[in-house]
PDB file of C-alpha atoms in Angstrom:
ATOM      1  CA  UNK V   6      -0.207   0.587   0.656  1.00  0.00           C
ATOM      2  CA  UNK V   7       1.774   3.849  -0.524  1.00  0.00           C
ATOM      3  CA  UNK V   8       0.137   6.534   0.976  1.00  0.00           C
ATOM      4  CA  UNK V   9       1.683   9.344  -1.754  1.00  0.00           C
ATOM      5  CA  UNK V  10       4.972   8.454  -1.867  1.00  0.00           C
ATOM      6  CA  UNK V  11       5.670   6.491   0.750  1.00  0.00           C
ATOM      7  CA  UNK V  12       5.276   2.577   0.913  1.00  0.00           C
ATOM      8  CA  UNK V  13       3.172   2.075   3.931  1.00  0.00           C
ATOM      9  CA  UNK V  14       3.689  -1.661   6.035  1.00  0.00           C
ATOM     10  CA  UNK V  15       2.963  -3.054   9.052  1.00  0.00           C
ATOM     11  CA  UNK V  16       5.595  -3.335  11.490  1.00  0.00           C
ATOM     12  CA  UNK V  17       5.514  -6.363  12.213  1.00  0.00           C
ATOM     13  CA  UNK V  18       7.831  -5.778  14.803  1.00  0.00           C
ATOM     14  CA  UNK V  19       6.214  -4.782  17.086  1.00  0.00           C
ATOM     15  CA  UNK V  20       3.348  -7.218  17.578  1.00  0.00           C
ATOM     16  CA  UNK V  21       6.431 -10.057  18.046  1.00  0.00           C
ATOM     17  CA  UNK V  22       8.094  -8.452  20.137  1.00  0.00           C
ATOM     18  CA  UNK V  23       4.722  -8.579  22.622  1.00  0.00           C
ATOM     19  CA  UNK V  24       4.788 -11.838  22.716  1.00  0.00           C
ATOM     20  CA  UNK V  25       7.828 -13.196  22.252  1.00  0.00           C
ATOM     21  CA  UNK V  26       8.653 -13.679  26.640  1.00  0.00           C
ATOM     22  CA  UNK V  27       5.508 -15.620  26.288  1.00  0.00           C
ATOM     23  CA  UNK V  28       6.938 -17.761  23.928  1.00  0.00           C
ATOM     24  CA  UNK V  29      10.358 -17.876  26.081  1.00  0.00           C
ATOM     25  CA  UNK V  30       7.997 -19.438  28.565  1.00  0.00           C
ATOM     26  CA  UNK V  31       6.185 -21.773  26.874  1.00  0.00           C
ATOM     27  CA  UNK V  32       9.442 -23.175  25.424  1.00  0.00           C
ATOM     28  CA  UNK V  33      10.744 -23.319  28.952  1.00  0.00           C
ATOM     29  CA  UNK V  34       8.002 -25.216  30.183  1.00  0.00           C
ATOM     30  CA  UNK V  35       7.691 -27.326  28.279  1.00  0.00           C
ATOM     31  CA  UNK V  36      11.772 -29.084  29.588  1.00  0.00           C
ATOM     32  CA  UNK V  37      15.117 -27.332  30.630  1.00  0.00           C
ATOM     33  CA  UNK V  38      17.023 -25.964  27.290  1.00  0.00           C
ATOM     34  CA  UNK V  39      19.203 -22.857  26.773  1.00  0.00           C
ATOM     35  CA  UNK V  40      19.150 -20.134  24.540  1.00  0.00           C
ATOM     36  CA  UNK V  41      20.158 -21.509  20.802  1.00  0.00           C
ATOM     37  CA  UNK V  42      17.640 -23.834  21.052  1.00  0.00           C
ATOM     38  CA  UNK V  43      15.305 -21.345  21.958  1.00  0.00           C
ATOM     39  CA  UNK V  44      16.294 -19.144  18.629  1.00  0.00           C
ATOM     40  CA  UNK V  45      16.296 -22.397  16.686  1.00  0.00           C
ATOM     41  CA  UNK V  46      12.689 -23.398  18.047  1.00  0.00           C
ATOM     42  CA  UNK V  47      10.990 -19.702  18.120  1.00  0.00           C
ATOM     43  CA  UNK V  48      12.104 -19.032  14.513  1.00  0.00           C
ATOM     44  CA  UNK V  49      10.566 -22.677  13.134  1.00  0.00           C
ATOM     45  CA  UNK V  50       7.482 -21.067  14.744  1.00  0.00           C
ATOM     46  CA  UNK V  51       7.320 -18.233  12.762  1.00  0.00           C
ATOM     47  CA  UNK V  52       9.928 -15.875  14.111  1.00  0.00           C
ATOM     48  CA  UNK V  53      12.121 -15.405  11.662  1.00  0.00           C
ATOM     49  CA  UNK V  54      13.546 -12.129  12.395  1.00  0.00           C
ATOM     50  CA  UNK V  55      14.280 -13.688  16.568  1.00  0.00           C
ATOM     51  CA  UNK V  56      18.511 -12.730  17.392  1.00  0.00           C
ATOM     52  CA  UNK V  57      20.941 -13.739  20.444  1.00  0.00           C
ATOM     53  CA  UNK V  58      20.638  -9.253  20.852  1.00  0.00           C
ATOM     54  CA  UNK V  59      16.780 -10.410  21.384  1.00  0.00           C
ATOM     55  CA  UNK V  60      16.448 -13.356  23.449  1.00  0.00           C
ATOM     56  CA  UNK V  61      19.733 -13.178  25.579  1.00  0.00           C
ATOM     57  CA  UNK V  62      19.082 -10.215  27.155  1.00  0.00           C
ATOM     58  CA  UNK V  63      14.597 -11.235  27.725  1.00  0.00           C
ATOM     59  CA  UNK V  64      16.078 -14.629  29.036  1.00  0.00           C
ATOM     60  CA  UNK V  65      17.900 -12.477  31.538  1.00  0.00           C
ATOM     61  CA  UNK V  66      15.248  -9.991  32.713  1.00  0.00           C
ATOM     62  CA  UNK V  67      13.387 -13.021  32.579  1.00  0.00           C
ATOM     63  CA  UNK V  68      15.248 -14.344  35.411  1.00  0.00           C
ATOM     64  CA  UNK V  69      16.045 -11.442  37.358  1.00  0.00           C
ATOM     65  CA  UNK V  70      12.549 -11.486  38.044  1.00  0.00           C
ATOM     66  CA  UNK V  71      12.719 -15.263  39.235  1.00  0.00           C
ATOM     67  CA  UNK V  72      10.527 -16.333  35.900  1.00  0.00           C
ATOM     68  CA  UNK V  73      12.962 -18.263  35.170  1.00  0.00           C
ATOM     69  CA  UNK V  74      16.477 -19.812  36.411  1.00  0.00           C
ATOM     70  CA  UNK V  75      20.113 -20.981  35.221  1.00  0.00           C
ATOM     71  CA  UNK V  76      22.870 -23.094  35.521  1.00  0.00           C
ATOM     72  CA  UNK V  77      25.607 -23.274  33.293  1.00  0.00           C
ATOM     73  CA  UNK V  78      25.617 -27.202  32.215  1.00  0.00           C
ATOM     74  CA  UNK V  79      28.051 -29.472  30.432  1.00  0.00           C
ATOM     75  CA  UNK V  80      27.641 -29.480  26.693  1.00  0.00           C
ATOM     76  CA  UNK V  81      27.893 -32.139  23.846  1.00  0.00           C
ATOM     77  CA  UNK V  82      29.454 -30.225  22.038  1.00  0.00           C
ATOM     78  CA  UNK V  83      32.378 -27.272  23.880  1.00  0.00           C
ATOM     79  CA  UNK V  84      31.686 -25.498  26.568  1.00  0.00           C
ATOM     80  CA  UNK V  85      28.916 -25.140  29.197  1.00  0.00           C
ATOM     81  CA  UNK V  86      26.238 -23.538  28.144  1.00  0.00           C
ATOM     82  CA  UNK V  87      23.519 -21.994  30.068  1.00  0.00           C
ATOM     83  CA  UNK V  88      20.539 -23.705  30.570  1.00  0.00           C
ATOM     84  CA  UNK V  89      16.759 -22.688  31.761  1.00  0.00           C
ATOM     85  CA  UNK V  90      14.146 -23.927  33.585  1.00  0.00           C
ATOM     86  CA  UNK V  91      10.656 -22.382  34.636  1.00  0.00           C
ATOM     87  CA  UNK V  92       9.870 -21.688  38.489  1.00  0.00           C
ATOM     88  CA  UNK V  93       6.654 -21.583  39.716  1.00  0.00           C
ATOM     89  CA  UNK V  94       6.395 -18.173  39.899  1.00  0.00           C
ATOM     90  CA  UNK V  95       7.515 -18.070  35.706  1.00  0.00           C
ATOM     91  CA  UNK V  96       4.341 -20.272  35.049  1.00  0.00           C
ATOM     92  CA  UNK V  97       2.020 -18.001  37.306  1.00  0.00           C
ATOM     93  CA  UNK V  98       3.110 -15.000  35.051  1.00  0.00           C
ATOM     94  CA  UNK V  99       2.714 -18.214  31.926  1.00  0.00           C
ATOM     95  CA  UNK V 100      -1.116 -18.573  33.135  1.00  0.00           C
ATOM     96  CA  UNK V 101      -1.203 -15.045  32.583  1.00  0.00           C
ATOM     97  CA  UNK V 102       0.019 -14.062  30.015  1.00  0.00           C
ATOM     98  CA  UNK V 103      -1.914 -17.176  28.183  1.00  0.00           C
ATOM     99  CA  UNK V 104      -4.639 -15.547  29.714  1.00  0.00           C
ATOM    100  CA  UNK V 105      -4.072 -11.732  28.602  1.00  0.00           C
ATOM    101  CA  UNK V 106      -3.255 -13.066  25.165  1.00  0.00           C
ATOM    102  CA  UNK V 107      -6.669 -15.627  24.376  1.00  0.00           C
ATOM    103  CA  UNK V 108      -8.833 -12.260  25.148  1.00  0.00           C
ATOM    104  CA  UNK V 109      -6.611  -9.743  23.554  1.00  0.00           C
ATOM    105  CA  UNK V 110      -7.003 -12.784  20.655  1.00  0.00           C
ATOM    106  CA  UNK V 111     -10.402 -12.593  20.259  1.00  0.00           C
ATOM    107  CA  UNK V 112     -10.903  -9.258  20.358  1.00  0.00           C
ATOM    108  CA  UNK V 113      -8.576  -8.660  17.184  1.00  0.00           C
ATOM    109  CA  UNK V 114     -10.400 -11.321  15.494  1.00  0.00           C
ATOM    110  CA  UNK V 115     -13.851  -9.950  16.523  1.00  0.00           C
ATOM    111  CA  UNK V 116     -12.969  -6.515  15.025  1.00  0.00           C
ATOM    112  CA  UNK V 117     -11.504  -8.640  12.082  1.00  0.00           C
ATOM    113  CA  UNK V 118     -13.324 -10.683  11.592  1.00  0.00           C
ATOM    114  CA  UNK V 119     -16.832  -8.476  11.595  1.00  0.00           C
ATOM    115  CA  UNK V 120     -17.936 -10.099  14.680  1.00  0.00           C
ATOM    116  CA  UNK V 121     -17.661  -6.947  16.641  1.00  0.00           C
ATOM    117  CA  UNK V 122     -19.879  -3.699  16.866  1.00  0.00           C
ATOM    118  CA  UNK V 123     -22.301  -5.135  14.187  1.00  0.00           C
ATOM    119  CA  UNK V 124     -20.166  -5.970  11.959  1.00  0.00           C
ATOM    120  CA  UNK V 125     -20.966  -8.225   8.398  1.00  0.00           C
TER     121      UNK V 125
END
């Protein structure tokens, strides 16, 4: 879509970033894992623009807030890796994220698909 000479394109990075923390917690809730594996799983799931520069600061923040804990463990391929495990507080945080996500997704879906405000 263009407006004048300016090409308009929705900035999906903001939308993706807003949901990324919850997705990282969900991945960690399924099994103890490490940063690179989290990045690969996110990319496989459609977060194609994620990078170490995005993920590692989020992991640090999640650890500081008590949602995950980490432990250096041996790696079959080289140096030790920092493995992350979800905490009880992280499970509560994840449950709250999922509830909020479902509410927002339902509201957006209602608007986009004309289910709100007497739409088609």
